[in-house]
Tab-separated table of C-alpha atoms in Angstrom:
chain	number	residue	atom	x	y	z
Q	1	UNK	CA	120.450	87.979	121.157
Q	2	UNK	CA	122.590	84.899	120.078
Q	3	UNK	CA	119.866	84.759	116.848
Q	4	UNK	CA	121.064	87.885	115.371
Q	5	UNK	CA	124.565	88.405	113.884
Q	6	UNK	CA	126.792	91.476	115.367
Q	7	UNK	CA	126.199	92.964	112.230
Q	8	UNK	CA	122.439	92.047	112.069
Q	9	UNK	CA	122.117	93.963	115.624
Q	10	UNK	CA	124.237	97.153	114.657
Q	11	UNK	CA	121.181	98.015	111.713
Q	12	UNK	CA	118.209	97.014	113.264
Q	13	UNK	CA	119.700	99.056	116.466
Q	14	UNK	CA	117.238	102.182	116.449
Q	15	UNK	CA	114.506	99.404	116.098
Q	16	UNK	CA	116.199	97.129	119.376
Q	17	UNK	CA	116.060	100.279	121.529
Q	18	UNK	CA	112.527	101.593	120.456
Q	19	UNK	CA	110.150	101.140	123.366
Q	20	UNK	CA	107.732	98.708	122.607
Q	21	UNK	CA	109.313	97.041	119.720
Q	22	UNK	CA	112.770	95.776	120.929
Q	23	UNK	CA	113.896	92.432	120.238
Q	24	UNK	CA	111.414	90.623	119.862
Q	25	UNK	CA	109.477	92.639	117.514
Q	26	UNK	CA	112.916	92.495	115.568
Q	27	UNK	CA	112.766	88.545	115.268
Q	28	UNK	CA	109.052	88.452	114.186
Q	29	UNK	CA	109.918	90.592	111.419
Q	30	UNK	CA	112.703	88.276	110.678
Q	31	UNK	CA	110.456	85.409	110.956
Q	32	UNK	CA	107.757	86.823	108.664
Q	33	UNK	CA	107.217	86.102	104.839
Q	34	UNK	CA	105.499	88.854	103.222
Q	35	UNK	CA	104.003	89.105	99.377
Q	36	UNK	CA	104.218	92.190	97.791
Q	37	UNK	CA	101.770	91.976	94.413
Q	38	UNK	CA	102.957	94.770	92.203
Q	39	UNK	CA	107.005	96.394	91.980
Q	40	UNK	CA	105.672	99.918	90.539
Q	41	UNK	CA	105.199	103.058	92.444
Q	42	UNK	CA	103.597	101.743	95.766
Q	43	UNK	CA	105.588	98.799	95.629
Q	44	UNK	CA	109.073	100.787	95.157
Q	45	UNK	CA	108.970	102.036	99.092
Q	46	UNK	CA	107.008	99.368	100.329
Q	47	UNK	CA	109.516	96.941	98.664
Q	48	UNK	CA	112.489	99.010	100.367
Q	49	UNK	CA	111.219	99.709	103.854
Q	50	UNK	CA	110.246	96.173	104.199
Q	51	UNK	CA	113.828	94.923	102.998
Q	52	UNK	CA	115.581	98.062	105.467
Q	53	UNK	CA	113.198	96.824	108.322
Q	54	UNK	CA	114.193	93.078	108.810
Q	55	UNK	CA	111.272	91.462	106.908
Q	56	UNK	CA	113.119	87.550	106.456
Q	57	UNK	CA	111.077	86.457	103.418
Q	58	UNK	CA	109.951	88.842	100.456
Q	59	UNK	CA	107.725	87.434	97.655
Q	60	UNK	CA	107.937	90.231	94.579
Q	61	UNK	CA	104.893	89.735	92.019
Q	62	UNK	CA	105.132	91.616	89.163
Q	63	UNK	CA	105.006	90.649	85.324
Q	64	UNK	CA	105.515	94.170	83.940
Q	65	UNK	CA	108.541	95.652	82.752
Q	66	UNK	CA	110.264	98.861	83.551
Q	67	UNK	CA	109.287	101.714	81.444
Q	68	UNK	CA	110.485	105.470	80.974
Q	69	UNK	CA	107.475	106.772	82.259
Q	70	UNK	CA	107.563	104.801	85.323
Q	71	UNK	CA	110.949	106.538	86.422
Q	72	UNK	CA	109.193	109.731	87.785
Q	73	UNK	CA	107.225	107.831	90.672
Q	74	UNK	CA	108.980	104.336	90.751
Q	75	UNK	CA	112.323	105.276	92.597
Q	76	UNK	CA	113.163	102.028	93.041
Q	77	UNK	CA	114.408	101.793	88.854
Q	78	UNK	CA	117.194	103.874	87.081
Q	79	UNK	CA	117.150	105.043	83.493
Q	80	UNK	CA	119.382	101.068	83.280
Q	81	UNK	CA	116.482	98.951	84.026
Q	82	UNK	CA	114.399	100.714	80.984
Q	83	UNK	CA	112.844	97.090	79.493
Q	84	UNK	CA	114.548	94.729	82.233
Q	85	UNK	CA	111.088	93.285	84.538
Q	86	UNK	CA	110.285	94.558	87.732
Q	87	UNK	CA	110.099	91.872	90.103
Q	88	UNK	CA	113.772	90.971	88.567
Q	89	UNK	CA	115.241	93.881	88.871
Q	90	UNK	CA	113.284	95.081	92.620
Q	91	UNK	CA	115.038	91.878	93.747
Q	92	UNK	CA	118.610	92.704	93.045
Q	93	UNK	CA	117.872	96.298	94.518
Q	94	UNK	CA	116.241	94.961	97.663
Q	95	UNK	CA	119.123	92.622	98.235
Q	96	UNK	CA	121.694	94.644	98.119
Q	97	UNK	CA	119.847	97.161	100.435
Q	98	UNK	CA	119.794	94.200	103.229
Q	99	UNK	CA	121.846	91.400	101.998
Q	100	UNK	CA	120.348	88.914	105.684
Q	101	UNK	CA	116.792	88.706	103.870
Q	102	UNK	CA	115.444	86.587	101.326
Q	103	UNK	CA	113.925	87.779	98.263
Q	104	UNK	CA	111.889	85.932	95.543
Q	105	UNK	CA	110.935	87.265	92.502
Q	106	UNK	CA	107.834	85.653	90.715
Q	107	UNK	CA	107.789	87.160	87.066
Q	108	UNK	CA	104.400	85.787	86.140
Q	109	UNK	CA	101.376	87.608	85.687
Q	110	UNK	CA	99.278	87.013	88.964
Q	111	UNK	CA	95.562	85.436	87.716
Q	112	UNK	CA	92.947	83.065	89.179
Q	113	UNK	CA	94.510	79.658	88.046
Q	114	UNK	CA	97.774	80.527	89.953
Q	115	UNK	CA	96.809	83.293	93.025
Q	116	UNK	CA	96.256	80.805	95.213
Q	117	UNK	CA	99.540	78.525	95.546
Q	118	UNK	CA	101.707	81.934	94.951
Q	119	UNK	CA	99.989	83.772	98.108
Q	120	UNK	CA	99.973	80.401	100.360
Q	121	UNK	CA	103.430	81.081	101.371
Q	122	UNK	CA	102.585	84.444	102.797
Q	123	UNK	CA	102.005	85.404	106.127
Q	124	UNK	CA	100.454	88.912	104.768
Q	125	UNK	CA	100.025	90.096	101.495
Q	126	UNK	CA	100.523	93.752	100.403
Q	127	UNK	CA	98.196	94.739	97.426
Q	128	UNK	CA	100.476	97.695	95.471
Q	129	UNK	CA	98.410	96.875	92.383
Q	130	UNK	CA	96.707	99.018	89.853
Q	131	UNK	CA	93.819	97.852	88.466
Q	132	UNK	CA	90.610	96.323	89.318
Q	133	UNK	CA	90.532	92.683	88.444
Q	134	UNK	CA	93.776	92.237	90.431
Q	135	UNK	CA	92.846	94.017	93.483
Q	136	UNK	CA	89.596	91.513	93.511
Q	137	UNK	CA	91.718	88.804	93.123
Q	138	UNK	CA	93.960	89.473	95.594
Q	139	UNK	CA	91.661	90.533	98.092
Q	140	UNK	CA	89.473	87.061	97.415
Q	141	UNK	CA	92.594	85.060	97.749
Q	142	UNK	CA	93.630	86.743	100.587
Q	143	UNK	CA	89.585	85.573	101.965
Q	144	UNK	CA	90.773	82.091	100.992
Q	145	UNK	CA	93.604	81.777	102.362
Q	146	UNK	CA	92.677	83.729	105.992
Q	147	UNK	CA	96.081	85.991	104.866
Q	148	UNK	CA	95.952	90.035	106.144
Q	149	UNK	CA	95.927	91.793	103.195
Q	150	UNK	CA	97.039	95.355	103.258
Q	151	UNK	CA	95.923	97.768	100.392
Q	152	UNK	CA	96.984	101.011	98.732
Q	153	UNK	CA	95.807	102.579	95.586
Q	154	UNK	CA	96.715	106.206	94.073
Q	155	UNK	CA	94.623	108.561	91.929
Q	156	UNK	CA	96.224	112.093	90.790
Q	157	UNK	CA	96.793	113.833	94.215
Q	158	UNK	CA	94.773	110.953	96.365
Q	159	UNK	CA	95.797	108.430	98.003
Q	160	UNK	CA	93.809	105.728	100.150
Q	161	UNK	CA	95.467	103.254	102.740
Q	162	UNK	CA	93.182	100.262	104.359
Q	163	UNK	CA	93.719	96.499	106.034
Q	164	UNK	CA	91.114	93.661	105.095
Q	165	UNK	CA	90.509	90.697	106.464
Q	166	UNK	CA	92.827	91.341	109.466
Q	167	UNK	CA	91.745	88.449	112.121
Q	168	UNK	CA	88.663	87.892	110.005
Q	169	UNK	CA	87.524	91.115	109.974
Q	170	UNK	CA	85.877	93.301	106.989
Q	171	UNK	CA	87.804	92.910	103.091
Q	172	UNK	CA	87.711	95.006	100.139
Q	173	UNK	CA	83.919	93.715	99.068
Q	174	UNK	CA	82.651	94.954	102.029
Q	175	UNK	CA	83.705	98.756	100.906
Q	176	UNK	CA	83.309	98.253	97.044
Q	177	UNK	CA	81.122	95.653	96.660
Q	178	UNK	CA	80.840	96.012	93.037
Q	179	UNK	CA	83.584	97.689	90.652
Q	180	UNK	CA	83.115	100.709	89.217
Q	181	UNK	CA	81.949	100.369	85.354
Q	182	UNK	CA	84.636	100.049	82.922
Q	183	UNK	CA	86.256	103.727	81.699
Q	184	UNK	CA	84.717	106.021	84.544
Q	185	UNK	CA	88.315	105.715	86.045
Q	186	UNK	CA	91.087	106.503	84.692
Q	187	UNK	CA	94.514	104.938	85.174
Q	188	UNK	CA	97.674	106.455	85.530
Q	189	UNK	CA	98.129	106.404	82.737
Q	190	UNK	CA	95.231	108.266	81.354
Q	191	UNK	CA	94.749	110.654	84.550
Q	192	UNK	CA	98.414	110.985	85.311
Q	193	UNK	CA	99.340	111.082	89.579
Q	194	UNK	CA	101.519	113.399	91.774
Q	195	UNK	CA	104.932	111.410	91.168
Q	196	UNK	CA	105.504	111.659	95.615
Q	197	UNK	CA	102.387	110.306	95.862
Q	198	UNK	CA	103.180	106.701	95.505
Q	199	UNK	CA	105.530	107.121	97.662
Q	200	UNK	CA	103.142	108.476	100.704
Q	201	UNK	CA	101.105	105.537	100.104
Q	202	UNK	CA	103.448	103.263	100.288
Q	203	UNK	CA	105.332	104.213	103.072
Q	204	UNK	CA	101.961	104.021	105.253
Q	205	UNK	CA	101.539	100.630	103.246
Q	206	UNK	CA	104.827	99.421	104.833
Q	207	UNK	CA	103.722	101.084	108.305
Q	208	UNK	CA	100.441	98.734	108.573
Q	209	UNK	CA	102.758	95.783	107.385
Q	210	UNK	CA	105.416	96.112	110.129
Q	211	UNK	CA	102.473	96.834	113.075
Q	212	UNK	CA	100.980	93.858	111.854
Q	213	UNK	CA	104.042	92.011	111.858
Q	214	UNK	CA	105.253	93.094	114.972
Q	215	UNK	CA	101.669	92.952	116.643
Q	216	UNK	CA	102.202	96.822	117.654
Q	217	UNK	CA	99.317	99.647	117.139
Q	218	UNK	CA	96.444	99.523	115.684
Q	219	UNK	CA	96.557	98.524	112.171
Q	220	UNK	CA	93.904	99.959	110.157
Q	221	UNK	CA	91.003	97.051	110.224
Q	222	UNK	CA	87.856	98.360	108.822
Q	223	UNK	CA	89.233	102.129	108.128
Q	224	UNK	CA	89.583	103.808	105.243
Q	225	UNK	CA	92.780	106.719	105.743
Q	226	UNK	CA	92.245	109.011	102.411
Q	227	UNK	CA	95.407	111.155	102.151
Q	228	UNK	CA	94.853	114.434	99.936
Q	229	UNK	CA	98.344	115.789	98.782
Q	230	UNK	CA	97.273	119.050	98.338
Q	231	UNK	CA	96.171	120.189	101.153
Q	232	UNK	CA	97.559	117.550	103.501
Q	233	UNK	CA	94.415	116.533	104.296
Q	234	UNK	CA	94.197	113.171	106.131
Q	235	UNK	CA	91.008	111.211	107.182
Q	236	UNK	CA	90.568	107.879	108.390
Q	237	UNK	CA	86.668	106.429	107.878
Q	238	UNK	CA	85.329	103.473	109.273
Q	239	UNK	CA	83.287	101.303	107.441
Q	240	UNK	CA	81.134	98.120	108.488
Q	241	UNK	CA	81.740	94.549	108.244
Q	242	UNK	CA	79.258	93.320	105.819
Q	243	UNK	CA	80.212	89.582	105.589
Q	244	UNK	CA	80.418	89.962	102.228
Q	245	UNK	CA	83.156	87.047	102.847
Q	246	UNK	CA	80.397	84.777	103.242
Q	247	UNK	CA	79.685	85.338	99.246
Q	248	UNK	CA	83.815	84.563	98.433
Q	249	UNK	CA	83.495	80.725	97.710
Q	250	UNK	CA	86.106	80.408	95.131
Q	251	UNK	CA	88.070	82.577	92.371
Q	252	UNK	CA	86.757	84.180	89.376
Q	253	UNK	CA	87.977	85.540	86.100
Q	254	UNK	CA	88.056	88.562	87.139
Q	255	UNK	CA	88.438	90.596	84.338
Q	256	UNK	CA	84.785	89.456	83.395
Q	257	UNK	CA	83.745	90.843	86.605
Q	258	UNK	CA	84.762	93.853	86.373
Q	259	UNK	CA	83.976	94.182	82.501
Q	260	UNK	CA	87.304	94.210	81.345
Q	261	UNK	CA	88.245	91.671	78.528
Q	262	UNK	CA	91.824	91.401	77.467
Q	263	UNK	CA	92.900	93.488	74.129
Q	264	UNK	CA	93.617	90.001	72.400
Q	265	UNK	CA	90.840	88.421	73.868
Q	266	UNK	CA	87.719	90.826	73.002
Q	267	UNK	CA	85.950	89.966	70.157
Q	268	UNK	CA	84.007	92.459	69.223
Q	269	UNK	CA	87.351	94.950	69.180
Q	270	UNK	CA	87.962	95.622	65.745
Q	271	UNK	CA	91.543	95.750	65.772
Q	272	UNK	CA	94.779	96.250	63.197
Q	273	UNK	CA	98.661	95.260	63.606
Q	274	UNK	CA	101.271	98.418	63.312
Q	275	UNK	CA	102.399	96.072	60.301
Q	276	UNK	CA	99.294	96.712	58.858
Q	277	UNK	CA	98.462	99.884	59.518
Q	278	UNK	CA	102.407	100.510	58.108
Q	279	UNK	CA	100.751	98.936	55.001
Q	280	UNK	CA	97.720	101.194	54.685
Q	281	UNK	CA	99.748	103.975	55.110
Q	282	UNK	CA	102.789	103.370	52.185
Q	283	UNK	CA	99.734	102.692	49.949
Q	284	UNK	CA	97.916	105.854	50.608
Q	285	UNK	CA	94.885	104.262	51.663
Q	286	UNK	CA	91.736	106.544	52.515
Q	287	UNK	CA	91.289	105.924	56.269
Q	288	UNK	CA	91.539	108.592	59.686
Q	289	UNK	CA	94.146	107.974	61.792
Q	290	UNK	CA	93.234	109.207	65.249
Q	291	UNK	CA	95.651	109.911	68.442
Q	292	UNK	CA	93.766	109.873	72.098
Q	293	UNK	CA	97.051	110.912	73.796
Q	294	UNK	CA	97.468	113.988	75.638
Q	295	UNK	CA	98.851	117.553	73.678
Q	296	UNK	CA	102.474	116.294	75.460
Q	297	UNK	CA	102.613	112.997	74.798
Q	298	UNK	CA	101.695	113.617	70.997
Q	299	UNK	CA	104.859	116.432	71.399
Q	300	UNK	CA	106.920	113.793	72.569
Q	301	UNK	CA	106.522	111.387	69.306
Q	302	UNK	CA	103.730	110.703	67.294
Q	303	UNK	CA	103.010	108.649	63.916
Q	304	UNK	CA	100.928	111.716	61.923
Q	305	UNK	CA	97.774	110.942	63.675
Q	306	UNK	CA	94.788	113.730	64.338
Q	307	UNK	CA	95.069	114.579	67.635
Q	308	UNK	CA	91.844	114.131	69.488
Q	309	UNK	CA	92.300	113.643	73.591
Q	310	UNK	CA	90.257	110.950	74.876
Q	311	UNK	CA	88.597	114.148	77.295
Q	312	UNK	CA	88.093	115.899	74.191
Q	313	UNK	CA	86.242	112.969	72.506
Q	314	UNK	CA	82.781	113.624	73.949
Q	315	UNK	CA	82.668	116.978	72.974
Q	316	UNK	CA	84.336	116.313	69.119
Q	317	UNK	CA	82.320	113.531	67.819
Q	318	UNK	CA	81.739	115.343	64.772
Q	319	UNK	CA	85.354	114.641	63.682
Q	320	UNK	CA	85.352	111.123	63.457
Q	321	UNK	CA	84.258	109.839	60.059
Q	322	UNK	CA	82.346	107.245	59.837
Q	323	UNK	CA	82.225	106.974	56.285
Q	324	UNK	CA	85.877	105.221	56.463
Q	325	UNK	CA	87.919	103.191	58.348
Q	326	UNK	CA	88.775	104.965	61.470
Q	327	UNK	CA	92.063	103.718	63.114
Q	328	UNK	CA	92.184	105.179	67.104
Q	329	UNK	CA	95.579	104.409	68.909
Q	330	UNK	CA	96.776	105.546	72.336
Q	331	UNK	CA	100.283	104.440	74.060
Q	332	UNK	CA	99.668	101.075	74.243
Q	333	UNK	CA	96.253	100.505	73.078
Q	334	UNK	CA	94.459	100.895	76.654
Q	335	UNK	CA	92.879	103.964	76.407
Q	336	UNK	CA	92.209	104.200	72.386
Q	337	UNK	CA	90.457	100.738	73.455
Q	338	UNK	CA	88.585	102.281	75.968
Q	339	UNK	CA	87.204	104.849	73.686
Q	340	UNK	CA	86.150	102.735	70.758
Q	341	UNK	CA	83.688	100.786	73.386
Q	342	UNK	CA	82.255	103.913	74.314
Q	343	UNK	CA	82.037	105.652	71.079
Q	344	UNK	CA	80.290	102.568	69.697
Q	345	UNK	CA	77.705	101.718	72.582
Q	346	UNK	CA	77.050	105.376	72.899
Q	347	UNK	CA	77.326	106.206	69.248
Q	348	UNK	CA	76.464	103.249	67.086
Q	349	UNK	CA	80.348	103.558	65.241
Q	350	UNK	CA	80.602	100.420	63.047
Q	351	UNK	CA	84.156	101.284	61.127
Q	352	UNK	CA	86.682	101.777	64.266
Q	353	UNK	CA	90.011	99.477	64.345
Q	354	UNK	CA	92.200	99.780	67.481
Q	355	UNK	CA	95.812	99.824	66.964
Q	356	UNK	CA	97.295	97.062	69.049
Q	357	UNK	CA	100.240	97.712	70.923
Q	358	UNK	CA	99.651	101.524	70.322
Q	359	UNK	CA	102.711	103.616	69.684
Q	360	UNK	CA	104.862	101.247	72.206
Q	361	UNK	CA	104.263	98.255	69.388
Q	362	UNK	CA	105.017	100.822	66.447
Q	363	UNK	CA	108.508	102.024	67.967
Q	364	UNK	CA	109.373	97.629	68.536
Q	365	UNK	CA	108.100	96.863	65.150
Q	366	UNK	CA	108.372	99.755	62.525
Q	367	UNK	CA	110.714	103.150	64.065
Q	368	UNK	CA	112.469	101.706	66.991
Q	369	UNK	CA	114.529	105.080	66.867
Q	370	UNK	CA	111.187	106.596	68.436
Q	371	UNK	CA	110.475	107.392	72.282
Q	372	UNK	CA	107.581	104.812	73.412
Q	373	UNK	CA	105.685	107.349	74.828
């Protein structure tokens, strides 16, 4: 017991006099150094639980920064940390939750050139990530590296919990091989999700970390736990171990794989500044200016765009002229993005320009008196 301060034993006590955990599960938590990829809304409990439990050594990933919308399912953020970043800001919280841990925050965006060296550390990485290319990347690295990897991802009122590559055993190829094509899922910030939700997830995130850790239970190797908030609904599928680690010889760009090319990267995105479209707008230009947002968000602010909801699209092609220059723009130029691609592959548009930045750019650059919604 000489290892652990008076103090140190007083708030783990309820884990000291748990059967089966005790001290020494107590002082392999200490000893671990876990990476959590991702400070948002699974991140926000796992980040905490982790900190309250003991875990010596947290790694925070995250690049982004703290918006308004993130406060309804990221409880780890006040209305304060509007525009501070993530990983900075999930430090200071985490610390001062358990001041006997260490916390790191790594502000830089997580990619092939750098996943290796920032997961090395690790002694199990926690994927609270919410996108494709990233939870590839991860999981690949995590291959690489022979690091437990435990995953959660969110969709409206679903939630899914799994460990890969737990003592060598099955990884996140070996249930999605491929990824799904570009646009057939929406993010949350296109399909919206239950804001307790995260937190669900998360917490059963945290669970599989600490059983891990702790080498208690039976963490959730080659099992898929889907969690329906609903109706409370929980199953737990097995899938097989189809060595598609074998196949994992090195890191990727990612976002190729999965047929996403960064907005300032892509080409063949016709695309206009806020600046410009400012411009086009004092002069009276002849163009369409057309809002994919949702009825509420285009209540909340909006810069005189036609409202036409990227699930209304499909069904109101009619509307878009294409005898002009048609300007689409979304929140942050994601989903308006999203629907140019498709409206020109399925379509054959020629005259579509995607606002970059979307209204978040417009309220920086030109009205910053307006919500970025």
């Amino acid at each position: 017991m000489s290892n652990f301060s008076k103090r140190e034993l007083e708030r783990y006590s309820r884990h000291l006099i748990l059967p089966g955990f005790g001290l020494e599960a107590q002082q392999k938590l200490r000893d671990a150094s876990v990476c959590v990829v991702g400070a948002g809304g699974l991140g926000s409990p796992v980040l905490q639980y982790l900190a309250a439990a003991g875990a010596g050594r947290i790694t925070i990933v995250d690049f982004d920064t703290v918006s308004e919308s993130n406060l309804q399912r990221q409880v780890l953020f006040s209305t304060h940390d509007v525009g501070k970043n993530k990983a900075n800001v999930a430090k200071v919280k985490i610390l001062a939750l358990n001041p006997d841990i260490t916390a790191i925050a790594v502000t830089k965006k997580l990619d092939s050139s750098n996943a290796l060296q920032i997961l090395d550390e690790a002694h199990i990485v926690i994927d609270c990530t919410d996108n494709f290319p990233t939870r590839y990347l991860v999981n690949d690295a995590c291959v690489l590296l022979n690091k437990p990897l435990v995953y959660g991802s969110i969709f409206r009122y679903e939630g899914q919990v799994a460990v890969f590559n737990y003592k060598n055993g099955p990884n996140y190829r070996d249930l999605y091989a491929a990824p799904p094509a570009p646009g057939t899922v929406p993010s949350c910030e296109e399909g919206g999700v239950l804001g307790v939700l995260p937190g669900i997830i998360g917490c059963l995130q945290a669970n599989e970390a600490i059983k891990i850790i702790a080498e208690i239970g039976e963490p959730l190797s080659g099992k898929l736990l889907l969690f329906d908030s609903l109706t409370l609904e929980t199953n737990v599928v097995e899938f097989p171990d189809r060595k598609q680690r074998d196949s994992i010889k090195n890191l990727i760009d990612y976002e190729e794989f999965c047929g996403v090319a960064p907005l300032n990267n892509d080409k063949d995105m016709q695309e206009i500044t806020v600046a410009e479209l400012k411009a086009l707008k004092d002069s009276n230009a002849d163009f369409q200016l057309i809002d994919v947002r949702e009825d509420y968000e285009y209540e909340i602010c909006n810069i005189g765009g036609e409202l036409i909801s990227i699930g209304d699209i499909p069904q109101q092609i009619e509307k878009i002229d294409r005898s002009k220059k048609v300007i689409l723009h979304c929140r942050s130029g994601s989903r308006s993005s999203n629907t140019i691609k498709w409206l020109e592959k399925n379509h054959n548009f020629t005259n579509l320009y995607n606002l970059k930045g979307g209204i978040t750019a417009w309220a920086d650059e030109i009205d910053p008196s307006m919500p970025k919604y």
